[in-house]
mmCIF file of C-alpha atoms in Angstrom:
data_model
loop_
_atom_site.group_PDB
_atom_site.id
_atom_site.type_symbol
_atom_site.label_atom_id
_atom_site.label_comp_id
_atom_site.label_asym_id
_atom_site.label_seq_id
_atom_site.Cartn_x
_atom_site.Cartn_y
_atom_site.Cartn_z
ATOM 1 C CA MET A 1 34.694 -10.762 -46.539
ATOM 2 C CA ARG A 2 33.490 -11.432 -50.229
ATOM 3 C CA SER A 3 29.889 -10.782 -51.267
ATOM 4 C CA GLY A 4 28.861 -11.360 -47.576
ATOM 5 C CA LEU A 5 31.275 -14.513 -47.108
ATOM 6 C CA ARG A 6 34.196 -14.775 -45.084
ATOM 7 C CA VAL A 7 37.459 -16.232 -46.456
ATOM 8 C CA LEU A 8 40.108 -18.300 -44.775
ATOM 9 C CA ASP A 9 43.072 -19.117 -47.038
ATOM 10 C CA THR A 10 44.583 -22.040 -45.274
ATOM 11 C CA ASP A 11 47.768 -22.047 -47.423
ATOM 12 C CA ALA A 12 49.875 -18.572 -47.579
ATOM 13 C CA HIS A 13 53.535 -18.237 -47.342
ATOM 14 C CA GLN A 14 56.142 -15.867 -45.887
ATOM 15 C CA MET A 15 59.032 -14.520 -47.997
ATOM 16 C CA GLU A 16 61.807 -14.509 -45.387
ATOM 17 C CA PRO A 17 64.436 -11.979 -45.578
ATOM 18 C CA ALA A 18 67.750 -13.626 -46.045
ATOM 19 C CA ALA A 19 69.336 -11.739 -43.194
ATOM 20 C CA MET A 20 66.345 -12.862 -40.681
ATOM 21 C CA TRP A 21 67.853 -16.194 -39.978
ATOM 22 C CA GLN A 22 71.212 -14.672 -38.479
ATOM 23 C CA GLU A 23 69.190 -11.849 -36.751
ATOM 24 C CA TYR A 24 66.928 -13.987 -34.843
ATOM 25 C CA ILE A 25 68.805 -17.170 -34.171
ATOM 26 C CA ASP A 26 70.097 -17.907 -30.682
ATOM 27 C CA PRO A 27 73.373 -16.041 -30.756
ATOM 28 C CA LEU A 28 75.331 -19.382 -29.861
ATOM 29 C CA TYR A 29 74.283 -20.595 -33.404
ATOM 30 C CA ALA A 30 74.843 -17.171 -35.216
ATOM 31 C CA ASP A 31 77.868 -18.088 -37.025
ATOM 32 C CA ARG A 32 76.038 -21.388 -38.454
ATOM 33 C CA ALA A 33 72.679 -19.750 -39.237
ATOM 34 C CA PRO A 34 71.351 -20.205 -42.866
ATOM 35 C CA LYS A 35 72.744 -17.535 -45.339
ATOM 36 C CA VAL A 36 73.365 -16.656 -48.963
ATOM 37 C CA GLY A 37 76.381 -18.441 -50.059
ATOM 38 C CA GLU A 38 78.178 -20.364 -53.036
ATOM 39 C CA TYR A 39 76.998 -23.449 -54.083
ATOM 40 C CA GLY A 40 79.995 -24.863 -55.536
ATOM 41 C CA ASN A 41 78.529 -25.454 -58.751
ATOM 42 C CA GLY A 42 78.471 -21.992 -59.785
ATOM 43 C CA GLY A 43 75.361 -21.416 -58.094
ATOM 44 C CA ARG A 44 74.590 -18.950 -55.398
ATOM 45 C CA GLY A 45 71.661 -19.203 -52.713
ATOM 46 C CA MET A 46 70.767 -20.134 -49.179
ATOM 47 C CA ILE A 47 73.200 -22.652 -47.600
ATOM 48 C CA VAL A 48 73.252 -24.098 -44.247
ATOM 49 C CA GLU A 49 75.848 -26.653 -42.665
ATOM 50 C CA ASP A 50 77.962 -25.491 -45.625
ATOM 51 C CA GLU A 51 75.208 -27.107 -48.062
ATOM 52 C CA PRO A 52 72.495 -25.688 -50.219
ATOM 53 C CA ILE A 53 69.372 -26.029 -48.632
ATOM 54 C CA THR A 54 68.060 -27.630 -51.719
ATOM 55 C CA LYS A 55 69.399 -30.309 -53.865
ATOM 56 C CA GLN A 56 71.418 -28.858 -56.683
ATOM 57 C CA ASP A 57 72.337 -32.095 -58.761
ATOM 58 C CA GLY A 58 70.361 -35.343 -59.529
ATOM 59 C CA SER A 59 66.539 -35.295 -60.065
ATOM 60 C CA TYR A 60 63.872 -32.696 -59.070
ATOM 61 C CA PRO A 61 66.330 -29.535 -59.292
ATOM 62 C CA MET A 62 65.398 -25.971 -58.745
ATOM 63 C CA ASN A 63 68.154 -24.346 -60.914
ATOM 64 C CA SER A 64 67.155 -24.274 -64.523
ATOM 65 C CA ALA A 65 67.188 -21.049 -66.574
ATOM 66 C CA GLU A 66 63.664 -21.750 -67.748
ATOM 67 C CA PHE A 67 61.982 -22.335 -64.414
ATOM 68 C CA HIS A 68 63.786 -19.278 -63.158
ATOM 69 C CA GLU A 69 62.234 -17.315 -66.080
ATOM 70 C CA ALA A 70 58.792 -18.573 -65.602
ATOM 71 C CA THR A 71 58.991 -17.722 -61.980
ATOM 72 C CA ARG A 72 60.119 -14.228 -62.540
ATOM 73 C CA LYS A 73 57.257 -13.703 -64.875
ATOM 74 C CA ALA A 74 54.667 -15.153 -62.524
ATOM 75 C CA MET A 75 55.853 -12.875 -59.767
ATOM 76 C CA GLN A 76 55.175 -9.758 -61.494
ATOM 77 C CA ARG A 77 51.685 -10.015 -60.088
ATOM 78 C CA PHE A 78 53.114 -9.199 -56.777
ATOM 79 C CA SER A 79 55.260 -6.356 -57.728
ATOM 80 C CA ARG A 80 53.657 -3.922 -55.241
ATOM 81 C CA THR A 81 54.004 -6.465 -52.389
ATOM 82 C CA ARG A 82 57.424 -7.294 -53.530
ATOM 83 C CA GLU A 83 58.477 -3.457 -53.224
ATOM 84 C CA ALA A 84 57.093 -3.322 -50.018
ATOM 85 C CA GLY A 85 59.357 -6.217 -48.972
ATOM 86 C CA PHE A 86 56.660 -8.513 -48.517
ATOM 87 C CA SER A 87 55.795 -6.735 -45.110
ATOM 88 C CA ASN A 88 52.746 -7.523 -43.069
ATOM 89 C CA SER A 89 51.094 -4.096 -44.020
ATOM 90 C CA ALA A 90 51.420 -4.842 -47.515
ATOM 91 C CA ARG A 91 49.727 -8.551 -47.115
ATOM 92 C CA LEU A 92 46.934 -6.952 -45.183
ATOM 93 C CA GLU A 93 46.566 -4.633 -47.945
ATOM 94 C CA ASP A 94 46.201 -7.325 -50.446
ATOM 95 C CA MET A 95 43.986 -9.461 -48.188
ATOM 96 C CA ASP A 96 41.671 -6.275 -48.043
ATOM 97 C CA GLU A 97 41.718 -5.781 -51.646
ATOM 98 C CA GLN A 98 40.561 -9.461 -52.231
ATOM 99 C CA GLY A 99 38.265 -9.627 -49.421
ATOM 100 C CA VAL A 100 40.274 -12.496 -47.654
ATOM 101 C CA ASP A 101 39.447 -12.273 -43.894
ATOM 102 C CA ALA A 102 42.498 -14.410 -42.689
ATOM 103 C CA GLN A 103 45.575 -16.413 -43.950
ATOM 104 C CA VAL A 104 47.399 -19.415 -42.341
ATOM 105 C CA ILE A 105 51.161 -18.640 -42.987
ATOM 106 C CA TYR A 106 53.908 -21.117 -43.622
ATOM 107 C CA PRO A 107 57.643 -20.292 -44.410
ATOM 108 C CA THR A 108 59.076 -20.673 -47.928
ATOM 109 C CA VAL A 109 62.838 -21.004 -47.240
ATOM 110 C CA GLY A 110 61.878 -22.786 -44.001
ATOM 111 C CA GLY A 111 59.973 -25.452 -45.754
ATOM 112 C CA GLN A 112 63.035 -26.223 -47.878
ATOM 113 C CA ILE A 113 65.335 -26.249 -44.730
ATOM 114 C CA LEU A 114 62.871 -28.828 -43.480
ATOM 115 C CA GLY A 115 63.609 -31.081 -46.352
ATOM 116 C CA LYS A 116 67.305 -31.126 -45.545
ATOM 117 C CA PRO A 117 68.983 -33.669 -43.357
ATOM 118 C CA PHE A 118 70.765 -31.920 -40.446
ATOM 119 C CA LYS A 119 74.089 -33.279 -38.883
ATOM 120 C CA ASP A 120 73.383 -31.081 -35.709
ATOM 121 C CA PRO A 121 69.614 -31.541 -34.913
ATOM 122 C CA GLU A 122 70.081 -28.659 -32.301
ATOM 123 C CA LEU A 123 71.233 -26.339 -35.053
ATOM 124 C CA LEU A 124 67.919 -27.386 -37.001
ATOM 125 C CA TRP A 125 65.962 -26.535 -33.654
ATOM 126 C CA ALA A 126 67.511 -23.329 -33.371
ATOM 127 C CA VAL A 127 66.927 -22.645 -36.976
ATOM 128 C CA CYS A 128 62.943 -23.472 -36.428
ATOM 129 C CA ARG A 129 63.087 -21.277 -33.328
ATOM 130 C CA ALA A 130 64.389 -18.255 -35.221
ATOM 131 C CA TYR A 131 61.839 -18.489 -38.052
ATOM 132 C CA ASN A 132 58.929 -19.158 -35.662
ATOM 133 C CA ASP A 133 60.126 -16.012 -33.452
ATOM 134 C CA TRP A 134 60.423 -13.879 -36.587
ATOM 135 C CA SER A 135 56.938 -14.967 -37.977
ATOM 136 C CA LEU A 136 55.156 -14.805 -34.796
ATOM 137 C CA GLU A 137 56.272 -11.146 -34.482
ATOM 138 C CA TYR A 138 55.446 -10.629 -38.086
ATOM 139 C CA CYS A 139 51.728 -11.948 -37.645
ATOM 140 C CA GLY A 140 51.333 -10.104 -34.189
ATOM 141 C CA LYS A 141 50.465 -7.142 -36.386
ATOM 142 C CA ASP A 142 47.219 -8.767 -36.646
ATOM 143 C CA PRO A 143 46.887 -12.261 -35.098
ATOM 144 C CA SER A 144 43.305 -12.201 -35.855
ATOM 145 C CA ARG A 145 43.830 -12.184 -39.281
ATOM 146 C CA LEU A 146 47.505 -13.635 -39.805
ATOM 147 C CA PHE A 147 47.630 -17.347 -38.308
ATOM 148 C CA MET A 148 51.419 -18.180 -37.841
ATOM 149 C CA ALA A 149 52.055 -22.001 -38.871
ATOM 150 C CA ALA A 150 55.092 -23.085 -36.462
ATOM 151 C CA MET A 151 57.975 -25.128 -38.206
ATOM 152 C CA LEU A 152 58.700 -28.101 -36.272
ATOM 153 C CA PRO A 153 62.074 -29.905 -36.319
ATOM 154 C CA VAL A 154 60.637 -33.551 -36.725
ATOM 155 C CA GLN A 155 63.934 -34.900 -37.528
ATOM 156 C CA SER A 156 64.180 -34.819 -33.782
ATOM 157 C CA PRO A 157 60.744 -35.606 -31.965
ATOM 158 C CA GLU A 158 62.027 -34.431 -28.744
ATOM 159 C CA PHE A 159 62.915 -31.141 -29.972
ATOM 160 C CA ALA A 160 59.683 -31.104 -32.163
ATOM 161 C CA ILE A 161 57.580 -31.517 -28.833
ATOM 162 C CA GLU A 162 59.299 -28.804 -26.882
ATOM 163 C CA GLU A 163 59.083 -26.365 -30.020
ATOM 164 C CA ALA A 164 55.250 -27.092 -30.334
ATOM 165 C CA LYS A 165 54.784 -26.481 -26.559
ATOM 166 C CA ARG A 166 56.723 -23.378 -26.784
ATOM 167 C CA THR A 167 55.294 -21.857 -29.832
ATOM 168 C CA ALA A 168 51.685 -22.774 -28.817
ATOM 169 C CA GLU A 169 52.088 -20.629 -25.671
ATOM 170 C CA LEU A 170 53.324 -17.855 -27.949
ATOM 171 C CA GLY A 171 50.367 -17.896 -30.313
ATOM 172 C CA ALA A 172 51.041 -20.380 -33.088
ATOM 173 C CA ARG A 173 47.456 -21.212 -34.550
ATOM 174 C CA CYS A 174 49.041 -24.533 -36.137
ATOM 175 C CA PHE A 175 52.222 -26.736 -36.601
ATOM 176 C CA TYR A 176 53.855 -26.936 -40.119
ATOM 177 C CA ILE A 177 55.159 -30.349 -40.969
ATOM 178 C CA ARG A 178 56.261 -31.790 -44.286
ATOM 179 C CA PRO A 179 54.582 -35.168 -45.343
ATOM 180 C CA ASN A 180 57.869 -36.590 -46.425
ATOM 181 C CA PRO A 181 59.807 -39.540 -44.581
ATOM 182 C CA SER A 182 62.356 -37.999 -42.420
ATOM 183 C CA GLU A 183 65.388 -39.665 -40.839
ATOM 184 C CA GLY A 184 63.746 -43.270 -42.203
ATOM 185 C CA ARG A 185 60.535 -42.519 -40.370
ATOM 186 C CA ASN A 186 57.015 -42.009 -41.886
ATOM 187 C CA LEU A 187 54.709 -40.074 -40.036
ATOM 188 C CA SER A 188 52.845 -42.864 -38.625
ATOM 189 C CA SER A 189 56.037 -44.124 -36.853
ATOM 190 C CA GLU A 190 55.234 -44.668 -33.196
ATOM 191 C CA SER A 191 58.343 -42.393 -32.754
ATOM 192 C CA TYR A 192 56.046 -39.533 -32.997
ATOM 193 C CA ASP A 193 53.527 -40.607 -30.831
ATOM 194 C CA GLU A 194 54.350 -38.461 -27.908
ATOM 195 C CA LEU A 195 54.368 -35.416 -30.324
ATOM 196 C CA TRP A 196 51.044 -36.344 -31.636
ATOM 197 C CA ARG A 197 49.859 -36.538 -27.872
ATOM 198 C CA VAL A 198 51.205 -33.251 -27.166
ATOM 199 C CA VAL A 199 49.797 -31.568 -30.457
ATOM 200 C CA SER A 200 46.430 -33.056 -29.698
ATOM 201 C CA ALA A 201 46.339 -31.707 -26.063
ATOM 202 C CA LEU A 202 47.336 -28.434 -27.357
ATOM 203 C CA GLU A 203 44.148 -28.361 -29.795
ATOM 204 C CA LEU A 204 45.975 -27.071 -32.536
ATOM 205 C CA PRO A 205 46.172 -29.004 -36.154
ATOM 206 C CA ILE A 206 49.264 -30.265 -37.928
ATOM 207 C CA CYS A 207 49.244 -29.158 -41.408
ATOM 208 C CA LEU A 208 50.920 -31.175 -44.171
ATOM 209 C CA HIS A 209 52.599 -29.185 -46.855
ATOM 210 C CA ASP A 210 55.649 -30.506 -49.206
ATOM 211 C CA SER A 211 58.089 -28.154 -50.512
ATOM 212 C CA GLY A 212 60.591 -27.886 -53.277
ATOM 213 C CA SER A 213 63.463 -30.130 -54.206
ATOM 214 C CA PRO A 214 64.188 -31.755 -51.082
ATOM 215 C CA TYR A 215 66.913 -34.321 -49.833
ATOM 216 C CA LEU A 216 64.260 -36.300 -48.112
ATOM 217 C CA PRO A 217 62.825 -39.050 -50.195
ATOM 218 C CA SER A 218 60.196 -37.622 -52.603
ATOM 219 C CA TYR A 219 58.068 -38.883 -55.450
ATOM 220 C CA GLY A 220 59.344 -36.101 -57.335
ATOM 221 C CA ASP A 221 62.786 -37.871 -57.171
ATOM 222 C CA ARG A 222 61.692 -39.884 -60.240
ATOM 223 C CA MET A 223 61.420 -36.783 -62.377
ATOM 224 C CA SER A 224 64.527 -34.590 -64.256
ATOM 225 C CA THR A 225 62.655 -31.396 -63.787
ATOM 226 C CA HIS A 226 61.216 -29.289 -61.217
ATOM 227 C CA THR A 227 58.006 -28.600 -62.729
ATOM 228 C CA SER A 228 57.578 -32.522 -63.265
ATOM 229 C CA GLY A 229 58.780 -33.327 -59.651
ATOM 230 C CA HIS A 230 56.391 -30.688 -58.237
ATOM 231 C CA ILE A 231 53.497 -32.084 -60.096
ATOM 232 C CA ALA A 232 54.097 -35.546 -58.792
ATOM 233 C CA ALA A 233 55.370 -34.559 -55.152
ATOM 234 C CA HIS A 234 52.658 -32.661 -53.635
ATOM 235 C CA PRO A 235 49.838 -34.769 -54.100
ATOM 236 C CA PHE A 236 51.282 -38.302 -53.963
ATOM 237 C CA GLU A 237 53.170 -37.152 -50.667
ATOM 238 C CA ALA A 238 49.679 -35.869 -49.060
ATOM 239 C CA MET A 239 48.128 -38.985 -50.358
ATOM 240 C CA VAL A 240 50.677 -41.507 -48.793
ATOM 241 C CA ALA A 241 50.764 -39.538 -45.487
ATOM 242 C CA MET A 242 47.024 -39.690 -45.114
ATOM 243 C CA MET A 243 47.065 -43.106 -45.908
ATOM 244 C CA SER A 244 49.720 -44.124 -43.534
ATOM 245 C CA LEU A 245 48.402 -42.077 -40.579
ATOM 246 C CA ILE A 246 45.093 -43.815 -40.988
ATOM 247 C CA TRP A 247 46.373 -47.564 -41.896
ATOM 248 C CA PHE A 248 49.146 -47.682 -39.141
ATOM 249 C CA GLY A 249 46.834 -46.801 -36.455
ATOM 250 C CA THR A 250 48.052 -43.077 -35.586
ATOM 251 C CA ILE A 251 44.492 -41.715 -35.791
ATOM 252 C CA GLU A 252 43.259 -44.659 -33.768
ATOM 253 C CA ARG A 253 45.876 -44.010 -31.034
ATOM 254 C CA HIS A 254 45.355 -40.189 -31.237
ATOM 255 C CA PRO A 255 41.621 -39.467 -32.166
ATOM 256 C CA GLU A 256 41.919 -35.775 -31.276
ATOM 257 C CA LEU A 257 44.610 -35.273 -33.651
ATOM 258 C CA LYS A 258 43.471 -32.848 -36.574
ATOM 259 C CA VAL A 259 45.230 -33.006 -39.948
ATOM 260 C CA VAL A 260 45.149 -30.496 -42.691
ATOM 261 C CA HIS A 261 46.375 -31.176 -46.102
ATOM 262 C CA VAL A 262 47.452 -28.012 -48.106
ATOM 263 C CA GLU A 263 48.857 -27.001 -51.519
ATOM 264 C CA ALA A 264 47.934 -30.562 -52.843
ATOM 265 C CA ASP A 265 44.737 -30.068 -54.265
ATOM 266 C CA ALA A 266 41.625 -31.935 -53.426
ATOM 267 C CA GLY A 267 40.595 -33.769 -56.826
ATOM 268 C CA TRP A 268 42.441 -37.034 -55.792
ATOM 269 C CA LEU A 269 40.353 -37.444 -52.491
ATOM 270 C CA PRO A 270 37.438 -39.463 -53.651
ATOM 271 C CA TYR A 271 39.836 -41.964 -55.519
ATOM 272 C CA TRP A 272 41.958 -42.158 -52.411
ATOM 273 C CA LEU A 273 39.320 -43.040 -50.147
ATOM 274 C CA GLN A 274 37.751 -45.519 -52.739
ATOM 275 C CA ARG A 275 41.384 -47.292 -52.989
ATOM 276 C CA MET A 276 41.625 -47.451 -49.247
ATOM 277 C CA GLU A 277 37.977 -48.738 -49.010
ATOM 278 C CA GLN A 278 38.682 -51.406 -51.646
ATOM 279 C CA HIS A 279 41.520 -52.712 -49.848
ATOM 280 C CA TYR A 280 39.864 -52.667 -46.432
ATOM 281 C CA ASP A 281 37.078 -54.614 -48.227
ATOM 282 C CA PHE A 282 39.747 -57.127 -49.339
ATOM 283 C CA SER A 283 41.926 -57.630 -46.442
ATOM 284 C CA GLY A 284 40.424 -55.562 -43.615
ATOM 285 C CA ARG A 285 42.615 -55.710 -40.593
ATOM 286 C CA ALA A 286 44.485 -58.747 -41.313
ATOM 287 C CA GLU A 287 48.048 -56.861 -41.702
ATOM 288 C CA HIS A 288 46.806 -53.750 -39.917
ATOM 289 C CA PRO A 289 45.493 -54.703 -36.431
ATOM 290 C CA GLN A 290 45.220 -51.088 -35.145
ATOM 291 C CA LEU A 291 42.576 -50.300 -37.763
ATOM 292 C CA LEU A 292 39.411 -50.533 -36.032
ATOM 293 C CA LYS A 293 37.166 -48.587 -38.212
ATOM 294 C CA ARG A 294 36.822 -48.269 -41.853
ATOM 295 C CA PRO A 295 39.428 -45.773 -43.138
ATOM 296 C CA THR A 296 36.715 -43.356 -44.538
ATOM 297 C CA GLU A 297 35.459 -42.911 -40.845
ATOM 298 C CA TYR A 298 39.096 -42.073 -39.721
ATOM 299 C CA PHE A 299 39.309 -39.463 -42.741
ATOM 300 C CA LYS A 300 35.953 -37.798 -41.663
ATOM 301 C CA SER A 301 36.905 -37.447 -38.041
ATOM 302 C CA ASN A 302 40.169 -36.114 -38.306
ATOM 303 C CA PHE A 303 41.069 -34.605 -41.776
ATOM 304 C CA LEU A 304 40.566 -31.641 -43.973
ATOM 305 C CA VAL A 305 42.062 -31.156 -47.481
ATOM 306 C CA ALA A 306 42.312 -27.491 -49.003
ATOM 307 C CA CYS A 307 41.404 -27.076 -52.652
ATOM 308 C CA ARG A 308 42.260 -24.610 -55.176
ATOM 309 C CA GLY A 309 39.274 -22.428 -56.619
ATOM 310 C CA ASP A 310 39.792 -23.757 -60.164
ATOM 311 C CA GLU A 311 39.673 -27.409 -59.690
ATOM 312 C CA MET A 312 37.312 -28.804 -62.396
ATOM 313 C CA THR A 313 36.876 -31.842 -60.094
ATOM 314 C CA LEU A 314 35.638 -29.951 -56.910
ATOM 315 C CA PRO A 315 31.944 -30.591 -57.599
ATOM 316 C CA SER A 316 32.628 -34.150 -57.660
ATOM 317 C CA VAL A 317 34.651 -34.123 -54.359
ATOM 318 C CA CYS A 318 31.781 -32.334 -52.670
ATOM 319 C CA GLU A 319 29.119 -34.954 -54.150
ATOM 320 C CA LEU A 320 31.381 -37.921 -53.474
ATOM 321 C CA VAL A 321 32.784 -37.164 -50.085
ATOM 322 C CA GLY A 322 31.020 -34.035 -48.684
ATOM 323 C CA ASP A 323 31.646 -30.444 -48.726
ATOM 324 C CA GLU A 324 32.397 -30.360 -44.914
ATOM 325 C CA TYR A 325 35.904 -31.853 -45.580
ATOM 326 C CA VAL A 326 37.251 -29.272 -47.866
ATOM 327 C CA ALA A 327 38.947 -25.998 -47.180
ATOM 328 C CA PHE A 328 40.366 -23.260 -49.389
ATOM 329 C CA ASN A 329 43.844 -22.171 -50.417
ATOM 330 C CA THR A 330 45.745 -19.691 -52.712
ATOM 331 C CA ASP A 331 49.503 -20.214 -52.071
ATOM 332 C CA TYR A 332 49.621 -16.717 -51.704
ATOM 333 C CA PRO A 333 52.283 -15.172 -52.728
ATOM 334 C CA HIS A 334 53.896 -18.020 -54.690
ATOM 335 C CA PRO A 335 54.223 -17.848 -58.266
ATOM 336 C CA ASP A 336 52.259 -21.205 -59.057
ATOM 337 C CA GLY A 337 49.650 -20.295 -56.804
ATOM 338 C CA THR A 338 46.166 -18.712 -57.609
ATOM 339 C CA TRP A 339 46.400 -15.559 -56.010
ATOM 340 C CA PRO A 340 44.367 -13.301 -56.773
ATOM 341 C CA LEU A 341 41.865 -15.132 -58.945
ATOM 342 C CA GLY A 342 41.436 -18.249 -56.882
ATOM 343 C CA MET A 343 38.577 -16.569 -54.815
ATOM 344 C CA GLN A 344 36.689 -15.472 -57.969
ATOM 345 C CA HIS A 345 37.435 -19.177 -59.396
ATOM 346 C CA LEU A 346 35.647 -20.743 -56.272
ATOM 347 C CA GLU A 347 32.881 -18.433 -56.426
ATOM 348 C CA GLU A 348 32.285 -19.399 -60.327
ATOM 349 C CA GLN A 349 31.999 -23.185 -59.309
ATOM 350 C CA PRO A 350 28.851 -24.852 -59.882
ATOM 351 C CA LEU A 351 28.134 -25.420 -56.131
ATOM 352 C CA SER A 352 25.664 -24.249 -53.637
ATOM 353 C CA GLU A 353 25.943 -21.007 -51.581
ATOM 354 C CA LEU A 354 26.163 -23.430 -48.482
ATOM 355 C CA SER A 355 29.114 -25.267 -50.158
ATOM 356 C CA ILE A 356 31.124 -22.422 -50.980
ATOM 357 C CA ARG A 357 30.560 -20.855 -47.713
ATOM 358 C CA ARG A 358 31.870 -24.141 -46.011
ATOM 359 C CA ILE A 359 34.843 -24.351 -48.459
ATOM 360 C CA PHE A 360 35.817 -20.776 -47.884
ATOM 361 C CA TRP A 361 35.467 -20.512 -44.029
ATOM 362 C CA ASP A 362 33.370 -22.770 -41.862
ATOM 363 C CA ASN A 363 35.353 -26.021 -42.355
ATOM 364 C CA ALA A 364 38.551 -24.487 -41.696
ATOM 365 C CA ALA A 365 37.561 -22.098 -39.096
ATOM 366 C CA ALA A 366 36.227 -24.887 -36.752
ATOM 367 C CA VAL A 367 39.732 -26.630 -36.971
ATOM 368 C CA PHE A 368 41.882 -23.360 -36.569
ATOM 369 C CA ASN A 369 39.644 -22.159 -33.632
ATOM 370 C CA CYS A 370 38.224 -19.223 -35.346
ATOM 371 C CA GLN A 371 35.978 -16.882 -33.790
ATOM 372 C CA SER A 372 32.530 -17.263 -35.410
#
């Protein structure tokens, strides 16, 4: 708690040990688990199915010396936690220091893995199970504060359904999904309808979170550096995923489905709702017969968007859209995140105490089924 306010960080990350994948994967797949290996271009890093988990050539790469040096410098602020192996105890110590009550925790390497097509979908499912089992064990140290986000292998909706059911029973608090198209399908594809039905029945949200240098289609593909690709990919993928879930009837068909956008900022939200409303006024349901309500109505009933504490546009988001639809995130412990100053930056925003309380805790706590 900070100054009497509870804090729920809706976007934090695991820093998965490289050996974890082979240790936790089903023994049937142990010889094909993700591991550190040679890229073939002189580089070295995580590989699976004999390929790097991130694209190493073409656009949106992660392999420049300049990028790695910037990352090294930015990670110095986590030196104590890194020396402790990013353990759950070290994480809780950091949270206590900064007054953070709870974190929603996503993978790091796992997010990149979900950006890669798999020749064998059953291997991908096994990889997801390995991460989920390890992360559930990690978060089990204090599940009232460490909220585990389960990786779902949406490349195979059938396997994603089984993994959603399995992890929900074991204690997952939400489901981690990338917003990018996968296997030629947007998230609004009716191929996912049974998955959304199951997720809705489980009363857990889906959390949409892009990740670095994917093989999947990405708005970052138009760029030639990781930084420029990252600037474009995260918010644009979030915006298009939101639009498609609304306009192609997913939310109409699944009115109980809760969707949380993280690590994409929130400043785009008033513009994006405005853009959708303009097109609704122009053509209404002409091409979208399943759109039975205005786009903003679907947004307000089903979506939450996480902000950084330092967004200069945040007051206008609260004024134009409403402070009930914004959550908070830091991206701990990633180098491009806002930890540890993100909380202070939000406290310094020209917002009412009620708005800050809602953003820090109330809005997300309702979606993640937190105790009051």
